[in-house]
Phi, psi and omega in degrees: 000139181292138186302316186291349178285345180276146161279170178264131186241153180221146177195156170286122183263344176266177183294144178290160179104176183288135180204168178295315180223140175232154183241123174251125184250141176232136179218140177142183185289343183255019180299317181296321176297317178300313181301310183294331182283318187255342186228006178086203184303150182291125181284165176300143179301139174063023176240118180293125185233130179280124181223155171269127178267135184230159177267190185296334180269001181088003179285140183291139173260313181186166167261132189217157167276130182247128177240121181250132177240114183280140176295145002266007184276063179215172181299317183268347187089344174267173166300138180225141171229143175241131175256113178266099187249171172294139188278049175272138177300323181294317179296315181297315180298317181292316182296315180296321179296318180294317182293315183287346175280346179286146182297136177080010181240134180218167175292141179285150172276168182301125177073012187288327177298314180292324178297321178293324176298321178294315181295331179275000180079014178284330179224141168273176186296322179295322178292324175298316178296323177296321177297317178297318179294324179296318179296323182274354187296140181240344182231168182295319178298319178295320179297315182296316181295316180295323180294320176299318181293317181293327179283358172096021181301311180290318180298320180295315180292322177298320177299320179295317177300311183298318180298317179296318180292325176293323174301317179297318178296324178296319178298316180295319179296321179295318180295322182285319192253340187229033183293344180272356180280144184291332182266012176245104184213171177093170180285075188297323181294320177296320177297319180296317180295324178295318177298316179296323179295321178297317178295321180302314180297321179293320178295319179296321177295317179295321180296328178295340180272357187299314183302319179290318179299319179294320180296317180296321181289317185267329183118139175287137182268115177245120186251132172269118184224157180154181180290167177301148178063028177273355179093022182294311182294324178295319179292321177303312180298321182293317181288326178281345182061032174198164181278103178258317185249150174284128180252128182210147175287353181280123180297140177088013180297315179278118180240335181254173180272128177245131183240143174224132177268129183232156171248106181252103179054039179088356182265127177285128184229135168255106181268125188238126173266136184235167176293150176300134183279105177198162174283140182214143175274347178286117184298328180289315178295321180298321177294321176298321178294318179299316179295323179298316180295323178295320178294321179301321183293328184253006183288150172283328178209135178245126170269108182272104188261144167213147174291142186297337180263017180247178181291154176305147183214139175209139180278131181278152174060034175224102186288323186263078179228155180238117183282132183229128174259111183270171177058045182291354174282352177263162177295142179158168183254138173271122182280157178303134179087355180270148174257116183273133179220159171223115176292329182297316184257343183088357181296134174084351183293319179296319179294322178296316178300319179297321178295317179298313180299317180298317179297315182290323176297325176297322178294328184263016185274004184279005179108178184290138178269135178263322183263122186235352183231157179299326178300319177299314183299316183295315181297315180292321177298321177296318179296319179298315181300318180293318181288327176298321177296319182292317185288323183269357183295140179248001187283337179071015181272113183298325181297318181290320177299316180298323180293318178296319179293323177298320178296323177295319178298316179298322178297319179291325177291328173294328181300319181254000174082025180226137179231125179204090183284345180294342180298333180298311180295317179303316183288323180300307184290325180291327186276335187244357177049044186284323177072028179279000000 
């Protein structure tokens, strides 16, 4: 988008509220006018300069560090200035009021700075999503994954896939339209299918990482399950370090699903307390049991709890479970493979946490996830479907092969938010020196 088509926007870029330092950002074609009006001469780009900020009457607002970023070498691609002021609510309110009173300057809408960065080609759509995830990250795994996404890991690989597929389309186009040229020779269709096959295998590998990427972004689901009075709610409260669930010796107290988000050694975890698993004539409790069983089936890890003084218990048809014997301060036997704990004394809780972390780390040991959102999965699945048709086709029709590959390219362009079919012609003529 052309720079002068933008209005100039302003917003508080740091967290709201009182702070030592706050950052007010301005972006757009009138940034230089804004600077000269409130802070005097334009400072050298990317050099922090101490200036007195003034209003229209010349009254001082604050003394601030001013950072100027000249277009196009800025986050948004426009001229950008940041005012690093004292984080007083009064200073911020006055500065924003003075700035937005200037002609052609308005408050930014939600996400508008990042949207301008996307429109200027500074970020692709996957990187924008990575930036949003980075801001929302709560654990170390989430931070690392979001940072890879924001730094363009998915966009870079998508560009490589797209480039290879455009090469394949160029080969097919050359075979169809320029077969009489002396510098166009060889089994071009076979070469094109081989290129498409290589991209297909890479896409299939990336799609396999989607479940892990989604789990890191949303949180691994760990379910506390077992019979009534097995100590599930007590363990939830102990791991959350606060009273989340009502604890009672009366069986069937927990009927609804209770969730707590935890950071376990950098791993995002959604810890879920469920109703005791038993048959019940109470329709409300029965519904709670039904929901509990459904959660057990889709959990990443199930803690199968039983009180140490009760009968052995194990959940059927759940491979990824960790057996836990609760209330180890009471008389009873710990069975082989069980982790004994006592919420009352704290014994075994550290060991249990270490076991949970180890299990979840094992699930995430397959490498970095590239696909983290449902939108990513759909786009890659569409590209895979198109390339599978091209690779397995036996008809030998170059036009049909080219169309399937084109559909895969469009799916990848949706992945990063960019569409440009003219690249096919550019690549064709540059690669074959045809001179037509």
